[in-house]
XYZ file of C-alpha atoms in Angstrom:
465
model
C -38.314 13.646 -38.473
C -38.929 17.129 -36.959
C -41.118 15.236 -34.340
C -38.732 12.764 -33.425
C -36.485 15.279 -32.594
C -38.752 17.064 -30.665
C -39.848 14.126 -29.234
C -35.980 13.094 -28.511
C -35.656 17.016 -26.717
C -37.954 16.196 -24.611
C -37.125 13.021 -23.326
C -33.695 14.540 -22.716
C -34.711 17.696 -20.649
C -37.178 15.816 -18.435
C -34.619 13.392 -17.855
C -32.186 16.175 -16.842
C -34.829 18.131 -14.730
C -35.209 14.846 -13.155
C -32.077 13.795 -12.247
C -31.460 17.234 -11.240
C -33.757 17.102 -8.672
C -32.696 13.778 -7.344
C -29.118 15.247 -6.981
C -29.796 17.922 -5.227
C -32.568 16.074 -3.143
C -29.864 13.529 -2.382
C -27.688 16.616 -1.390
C -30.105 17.872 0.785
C -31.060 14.895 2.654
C -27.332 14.009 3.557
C -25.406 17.600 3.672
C -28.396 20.172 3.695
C -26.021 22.052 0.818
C -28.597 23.296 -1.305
C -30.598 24.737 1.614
C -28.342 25.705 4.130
C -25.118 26.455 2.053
C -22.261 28.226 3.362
C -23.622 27.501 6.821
C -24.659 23.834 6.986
C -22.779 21.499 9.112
C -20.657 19.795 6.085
C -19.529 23.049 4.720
C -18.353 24.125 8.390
C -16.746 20.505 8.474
C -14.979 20.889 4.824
C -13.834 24.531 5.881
C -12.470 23.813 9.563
C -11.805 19.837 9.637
C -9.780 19.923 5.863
C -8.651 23.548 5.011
C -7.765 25.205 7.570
C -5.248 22.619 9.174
C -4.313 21.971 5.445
C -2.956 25.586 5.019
C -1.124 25.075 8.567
C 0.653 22.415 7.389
C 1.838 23.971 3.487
C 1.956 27.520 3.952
C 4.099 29.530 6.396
C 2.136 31.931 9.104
C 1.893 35.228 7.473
C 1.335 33.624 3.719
C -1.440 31.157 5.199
C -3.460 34.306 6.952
C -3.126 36.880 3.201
C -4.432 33.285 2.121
C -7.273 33.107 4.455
C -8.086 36.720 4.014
C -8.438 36.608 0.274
C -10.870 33.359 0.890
C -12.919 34.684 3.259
C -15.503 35.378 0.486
C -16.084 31.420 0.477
C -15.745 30.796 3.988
C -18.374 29.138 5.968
C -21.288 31.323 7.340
C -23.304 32.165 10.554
C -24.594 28.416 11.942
C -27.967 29.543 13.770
C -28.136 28.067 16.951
C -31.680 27.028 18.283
C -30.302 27.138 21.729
C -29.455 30.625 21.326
C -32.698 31.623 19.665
C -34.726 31.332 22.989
C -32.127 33.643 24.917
C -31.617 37.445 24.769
C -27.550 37.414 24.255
C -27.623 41.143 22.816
C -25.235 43.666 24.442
C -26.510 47.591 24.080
C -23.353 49.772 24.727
C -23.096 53.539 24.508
C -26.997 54.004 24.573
C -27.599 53.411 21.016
C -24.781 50.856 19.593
C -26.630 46.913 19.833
C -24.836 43.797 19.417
C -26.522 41.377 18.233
C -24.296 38.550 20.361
C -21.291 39.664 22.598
C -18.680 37.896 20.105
C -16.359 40.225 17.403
C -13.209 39.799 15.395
C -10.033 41.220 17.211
C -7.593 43.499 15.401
C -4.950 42.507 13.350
C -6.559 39.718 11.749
C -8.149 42.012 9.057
C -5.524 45.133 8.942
C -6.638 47.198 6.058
C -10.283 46.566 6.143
C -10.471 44.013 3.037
C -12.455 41.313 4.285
C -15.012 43.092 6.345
C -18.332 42.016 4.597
C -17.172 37.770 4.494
C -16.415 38.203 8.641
C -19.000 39.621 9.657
C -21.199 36.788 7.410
C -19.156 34.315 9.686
C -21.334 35.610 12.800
C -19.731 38.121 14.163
C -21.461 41.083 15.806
C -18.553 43.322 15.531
C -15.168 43.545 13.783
C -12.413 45.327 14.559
C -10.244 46.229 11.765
C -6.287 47.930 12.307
C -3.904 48.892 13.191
C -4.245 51.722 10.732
C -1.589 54.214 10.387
C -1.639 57.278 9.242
C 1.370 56.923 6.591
C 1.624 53.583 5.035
C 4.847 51.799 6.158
C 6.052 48.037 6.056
C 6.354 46.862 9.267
C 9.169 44.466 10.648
C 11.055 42.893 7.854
C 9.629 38.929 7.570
C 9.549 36.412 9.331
C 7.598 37.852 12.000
C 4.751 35.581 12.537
C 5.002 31.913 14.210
C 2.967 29.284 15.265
C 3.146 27.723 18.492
C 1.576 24.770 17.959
C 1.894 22.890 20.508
C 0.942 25.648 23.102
C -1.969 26.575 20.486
C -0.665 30.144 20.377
C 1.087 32.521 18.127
C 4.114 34.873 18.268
C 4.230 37.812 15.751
C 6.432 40.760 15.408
C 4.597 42.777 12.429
C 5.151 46.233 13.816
C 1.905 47.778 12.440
C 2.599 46.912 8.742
C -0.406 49.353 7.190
C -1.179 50.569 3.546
C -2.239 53.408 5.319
C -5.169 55.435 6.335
C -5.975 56.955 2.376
C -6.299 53.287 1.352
C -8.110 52.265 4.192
C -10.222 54.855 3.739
C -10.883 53.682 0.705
C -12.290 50.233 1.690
C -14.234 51.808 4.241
C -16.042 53.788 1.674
C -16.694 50.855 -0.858
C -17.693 48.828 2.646
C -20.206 51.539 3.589
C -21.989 51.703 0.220
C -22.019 47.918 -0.057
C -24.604 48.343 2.557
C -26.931 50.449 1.046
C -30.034 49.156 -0.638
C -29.178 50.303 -4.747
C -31.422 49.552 -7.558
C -30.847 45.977 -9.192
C -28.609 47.859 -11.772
C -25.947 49.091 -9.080
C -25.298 45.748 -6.942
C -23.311 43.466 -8.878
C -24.062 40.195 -10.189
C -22.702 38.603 -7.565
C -24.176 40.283 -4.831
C -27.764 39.860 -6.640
C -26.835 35.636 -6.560
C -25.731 35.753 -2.978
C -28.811 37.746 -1.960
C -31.004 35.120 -3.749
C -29.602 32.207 -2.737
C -28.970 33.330 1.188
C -31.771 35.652 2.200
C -31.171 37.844 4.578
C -27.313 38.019 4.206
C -27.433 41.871 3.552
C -29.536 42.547 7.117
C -26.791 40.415 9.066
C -24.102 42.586 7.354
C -25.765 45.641 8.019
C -26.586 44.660 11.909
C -22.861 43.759 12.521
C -20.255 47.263 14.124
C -17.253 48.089 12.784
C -14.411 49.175 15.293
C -11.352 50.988 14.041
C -8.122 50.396 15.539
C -5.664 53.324 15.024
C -1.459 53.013 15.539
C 0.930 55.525 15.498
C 3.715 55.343 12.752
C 6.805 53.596 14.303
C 8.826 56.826 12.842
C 6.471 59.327 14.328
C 7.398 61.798 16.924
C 4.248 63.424 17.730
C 1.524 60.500 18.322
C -0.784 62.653 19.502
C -0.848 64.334 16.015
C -0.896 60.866 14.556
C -4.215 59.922 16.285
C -5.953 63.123 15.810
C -5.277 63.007 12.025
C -6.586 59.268 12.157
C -9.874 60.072 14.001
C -10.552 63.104 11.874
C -9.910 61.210 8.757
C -11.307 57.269 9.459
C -14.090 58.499 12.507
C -17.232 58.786 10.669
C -17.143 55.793 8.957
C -16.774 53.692 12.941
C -18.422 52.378 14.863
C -16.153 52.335 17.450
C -12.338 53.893 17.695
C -9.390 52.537 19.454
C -6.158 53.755 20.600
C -3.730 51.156 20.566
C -0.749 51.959 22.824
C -0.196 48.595 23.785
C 1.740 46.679 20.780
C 4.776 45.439 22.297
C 6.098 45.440 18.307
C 6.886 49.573 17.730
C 9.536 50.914 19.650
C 8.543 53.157 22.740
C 4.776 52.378 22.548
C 3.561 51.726 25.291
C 5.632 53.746 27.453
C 2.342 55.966 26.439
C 0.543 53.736 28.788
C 2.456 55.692 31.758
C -0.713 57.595 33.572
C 1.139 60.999 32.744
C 1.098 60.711 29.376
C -1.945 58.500 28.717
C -4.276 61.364 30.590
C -3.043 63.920 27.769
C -3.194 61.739 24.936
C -6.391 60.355 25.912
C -7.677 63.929 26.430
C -6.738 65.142 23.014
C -8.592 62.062 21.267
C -11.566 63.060 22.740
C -11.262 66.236 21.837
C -10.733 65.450 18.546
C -13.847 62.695 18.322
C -15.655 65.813 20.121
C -15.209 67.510 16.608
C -16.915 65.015 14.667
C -20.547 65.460 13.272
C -21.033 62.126 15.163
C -18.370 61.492 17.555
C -17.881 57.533 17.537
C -17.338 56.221 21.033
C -13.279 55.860 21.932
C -11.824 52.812 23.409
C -8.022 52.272 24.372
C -6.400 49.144 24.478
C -4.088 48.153 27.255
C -1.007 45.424 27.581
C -1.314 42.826 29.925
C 2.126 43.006 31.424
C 1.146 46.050 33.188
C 1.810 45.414 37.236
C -1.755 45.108 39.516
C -0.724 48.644 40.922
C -0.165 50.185 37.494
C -4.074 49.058 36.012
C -5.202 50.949 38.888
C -3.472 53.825 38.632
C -4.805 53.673 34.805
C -8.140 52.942 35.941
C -8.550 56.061 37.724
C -7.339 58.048 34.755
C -10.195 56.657 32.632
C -12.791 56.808 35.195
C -11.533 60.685 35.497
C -11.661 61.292 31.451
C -14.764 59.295 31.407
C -13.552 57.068 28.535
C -16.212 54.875 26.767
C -14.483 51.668 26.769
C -11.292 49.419 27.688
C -10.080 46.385 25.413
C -7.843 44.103 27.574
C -5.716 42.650 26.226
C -2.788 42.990 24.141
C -0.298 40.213 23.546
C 2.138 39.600 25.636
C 5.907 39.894 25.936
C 6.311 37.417 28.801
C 6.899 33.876 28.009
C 5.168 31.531 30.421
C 7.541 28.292 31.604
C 4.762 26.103 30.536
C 5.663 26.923 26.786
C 6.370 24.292 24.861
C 6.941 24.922 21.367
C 10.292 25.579 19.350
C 9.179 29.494 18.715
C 8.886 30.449 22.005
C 12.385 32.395 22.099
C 10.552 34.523 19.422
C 11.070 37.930 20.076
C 7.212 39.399 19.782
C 3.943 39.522 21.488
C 2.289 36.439 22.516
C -1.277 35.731 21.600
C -3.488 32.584 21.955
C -4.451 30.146 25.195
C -0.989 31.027 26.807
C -2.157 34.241 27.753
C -6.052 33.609 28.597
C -5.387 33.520 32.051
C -3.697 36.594 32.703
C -5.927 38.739 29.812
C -8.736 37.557 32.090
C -7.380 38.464 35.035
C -6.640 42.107 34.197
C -10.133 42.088 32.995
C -11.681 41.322 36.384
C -9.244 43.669 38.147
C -10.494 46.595 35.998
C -14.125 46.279 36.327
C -13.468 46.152 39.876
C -11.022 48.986 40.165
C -14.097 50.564 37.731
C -16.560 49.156 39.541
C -18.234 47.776 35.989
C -18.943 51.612 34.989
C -16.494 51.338 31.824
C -17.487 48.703 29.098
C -14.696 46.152 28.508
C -14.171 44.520 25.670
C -12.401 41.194 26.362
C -9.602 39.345 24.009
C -6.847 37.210 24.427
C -7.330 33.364 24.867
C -11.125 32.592 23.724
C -10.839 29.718 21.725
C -13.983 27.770 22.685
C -17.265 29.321 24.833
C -16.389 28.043 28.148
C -13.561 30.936 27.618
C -15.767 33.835 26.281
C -18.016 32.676 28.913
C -15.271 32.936 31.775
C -14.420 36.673 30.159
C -18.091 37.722 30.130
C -18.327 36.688 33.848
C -15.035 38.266 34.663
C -16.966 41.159 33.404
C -16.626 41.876 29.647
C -19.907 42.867 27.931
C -18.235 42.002 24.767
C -15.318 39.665 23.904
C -13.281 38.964 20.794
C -11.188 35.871 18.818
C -8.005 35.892 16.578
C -5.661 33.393 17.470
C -8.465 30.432 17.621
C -9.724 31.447 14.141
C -5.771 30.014 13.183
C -5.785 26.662 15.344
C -10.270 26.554 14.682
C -10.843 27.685 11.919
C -13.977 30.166 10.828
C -16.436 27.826 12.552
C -15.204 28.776 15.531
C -17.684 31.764 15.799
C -20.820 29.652 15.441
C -19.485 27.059 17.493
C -18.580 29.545 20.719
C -22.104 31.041 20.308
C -23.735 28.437 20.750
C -21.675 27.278 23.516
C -22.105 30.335 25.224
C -25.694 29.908 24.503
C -26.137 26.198 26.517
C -23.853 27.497 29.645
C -26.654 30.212 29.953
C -29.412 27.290 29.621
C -27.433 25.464 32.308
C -27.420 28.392 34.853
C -30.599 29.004 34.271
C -30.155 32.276 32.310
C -31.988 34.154 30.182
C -30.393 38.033 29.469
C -26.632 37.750 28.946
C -26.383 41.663 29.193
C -28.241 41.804 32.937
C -27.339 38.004 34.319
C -24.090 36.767 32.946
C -21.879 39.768 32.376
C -20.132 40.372 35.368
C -21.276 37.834 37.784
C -18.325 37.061 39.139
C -18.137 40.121 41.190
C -21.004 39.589 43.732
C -21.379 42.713 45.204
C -21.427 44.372 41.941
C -23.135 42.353 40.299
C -26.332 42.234 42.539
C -26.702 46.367 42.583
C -26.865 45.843 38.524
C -29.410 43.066 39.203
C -31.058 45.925 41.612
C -31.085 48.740 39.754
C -32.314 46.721 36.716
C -35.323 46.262 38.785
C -36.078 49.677 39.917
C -35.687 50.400 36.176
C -38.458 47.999 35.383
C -40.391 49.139 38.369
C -40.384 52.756 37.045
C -41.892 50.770 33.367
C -44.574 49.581 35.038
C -48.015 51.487 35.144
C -49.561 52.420 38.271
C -53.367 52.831 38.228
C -54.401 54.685 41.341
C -57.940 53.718 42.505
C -60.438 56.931 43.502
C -61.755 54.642 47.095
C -65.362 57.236 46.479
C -65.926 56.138 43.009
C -65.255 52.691 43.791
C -67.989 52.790 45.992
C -70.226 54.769 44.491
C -70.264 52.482 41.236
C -70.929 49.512 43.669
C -74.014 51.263 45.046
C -75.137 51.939 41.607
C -74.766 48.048 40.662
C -76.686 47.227 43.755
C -79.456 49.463 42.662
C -79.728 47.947 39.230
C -80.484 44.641 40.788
């Protein structure tokens, strides 16, 4: 009897193991799930085809993106792109900061820092967490987020609702240490499992920036206190900072903007980064409905402070006639396609007014890679997405890189930092081309030939013969 049994036990495991492996061979053949996982095409399709417009159509605005950020841990990640694999699309800003592609996550999609690890697994070189405050505060009272569908944009009116910069800081930390190789006993289970099943994970993490966007408390007096308290307190653990004095949503903002009070404001943020054992590079972010004559004016301010970087743009107050959705009469900044056109604009007017010497970040619009493409010629070295992740969903990253990638192939490209960025501008963009071949001139060796040796080694061959 014991022999039948263990005869029976048998029968039954090999039967299991076996149709096991045709399951997940079927799997494979048909999805590439048990491979590829979180980034095979299926996944992408289940994520960005079903779930995404799913939660559009059941949840309201602000409860549909908490949603999204608490799910971000299961969203689909990086697609690898063979197109992109035979180009060199990194971006080196700031001497020693490398992106690994020119594509990030803009602020205000992840505001207190909870989702960084899961966004950055989505492909993105760089995310840009904020607007962090220094006291926590509420923000406008709800509702004060809206779709447009219709126009594919969004209105919102959250007037930098923050848990603060303690709390924050607190994320930042656990992010930080998430990073570091522990022994198997410190990284959770589920850490170990990821690791196992996507190899590799960990290094993409740990290769993607982190930008900090900081706000000023909408009852603060003193912003320049605000800022200097946020960059002492949130600095080492960035990347990258940002002063946001753009939001149309907290009263008296971006009257800060005005070039008398953005030079001493500006000033006193350096000087406070200055203080730092390593002083993260400081960005500001501007509004778009700034006049022509006004981003000049602003442009020589930051070429004067020698400011390491410009994000452009905000959202926008103005309310194109082409609008068609409901929401439009929002009250609120306007994000999404209806203000690509004018967020690019401003872009090419400041690295012109710059003449490309500032790094701009680009945002405002880029829902496919035709647009991040149009940004990155307007002269952006690195652009960013939130309002497409909404109407795209997460697949959107993968999906502009590779895009990107096969407009390079097109023109002929090669180095998206040297050929692509910028291009627009001719004259510009042919010194870079210039000076990026003296550079490589300067690389190359140069063996100087002694004319007497030369000949006396031929005589010596003839006399061997």
């Amino acid at each position: 009897m014991f022999q039948q049994a263990l005869h029976s036990l048998r029968r039954t495991t090999t039967r299991a193991v076996l149709g096991g492996a045709i399951i997940i061979g079927t799997a494979e053949v048909f999805t590439h799930l048990p491979s590829q996982g979180r980034s095979s095409a299926l996944y992408h399709e289940l994520a960005d085809e079903w779930i995404v417009p799913g939660m559009r159509r059941v949840l309201n605005p602000e409860l549909a993106h908490k949603v999204a950020l608490k799910l971000a841990i299961f969203a689909p990640t990086y697609r690898p792109s063979a197109k992109e694999q035979r180009l060199n699309v990194k971006v080196r800003l700031w001497g020693d900061k490398e992106f690994s592609n020119p594509i990030g996550l803009a602020a205000g999609y992840d505001k207190d820092g909870t989702a960084i690890s899961p966004l950055l697994g989505m492909g993105f070189s760089f995310v840009e967490i904020g607007s962090v405050c220094l006291q926590p505060q509420p923000g406008n009272p709800s509702p004060r987020m809206f779709r447009l569908v219709e126009d594919e944009g969004i209105i919102n009116r959250y007037g930098f609702n923050s848990m603060g910069a303690d709390v924050v800081e607190a994320h930042l930390k656990e992010f930080r240490q998430s990073l570091l190789q522990g022994t198997k006993e410190e990284t959770p289970w589920w850490q170990r499992a990821y690791d196992f099943f996507w190899p590799g994970s960990r290094e993409l993490l740990a290769s993607g920036m982190l930008g900090i966007n900081l706000g000023k408390n909408k009852t603060s007096t003193t912003p320049l206190d605000d800022y200097q308290a946020l960059i002492h307190q949130l600095g080492p653990y960035a990347d990258y900072l940002v002063i946001n004095v753009s939001s149309p949503n907290t009263p008296g903002l971006r009257d800060l903007q005005s070039t008398s009070s953005l030079e001493g404001l500006l000033a006193g943020c350096q000087e406070a980064c200055r203080k730092l054992e390593r002083p993260p590079p400081l960005l500001v972010k501007l509004a778009p409905d700034l006049t022509n004559d006004e981003l000049k004016d602003i442009a020589n301010v930051l070429l004067k402070l020698k400011i390491d970087g410009i994000i452009l743009t905000n959202t926008t107050t103005g309310r194109p006639s082409s609008l068609m959705s409901l929401n439009k009469s929002e009250t609120g900044g306007l994000s999404g396609k209806p203000l690509k056109t004018r967020s690019t604009e401003c872009i090419r007017l400041l690295y012109q007014y710059t003449q490309g010497r500032i790094p701009i970040i680009g945002v405002g619009g880029v829902q496919n890679g035709h647009d991040a493409y149009e940004k990155l010629r307007a002269g952006a070295s690195l652009v960013q997405v939130y309002t497409g992740m909404i109407y795209e969903g997460p697949g959107i990253v993968s999906r502009i890189r590779d895009e990107v990638a096969e407009l390079m192939i097109q023109n002929g490209q090669r180095n998206l930092q040297e050929e692509v960025v910028g291009m627009d501008h001719e004259d510009l963009y042919w010194r870079k081309q210039r000076m990026s071949l003296a550079k490589q001139d300067d690389q190359i060796p140069i063996f100087v030939i002694d004319e007497e040796q030369n000949k006396n080694s031929g005589e010596a061959e003839v006399a061997s013969e």
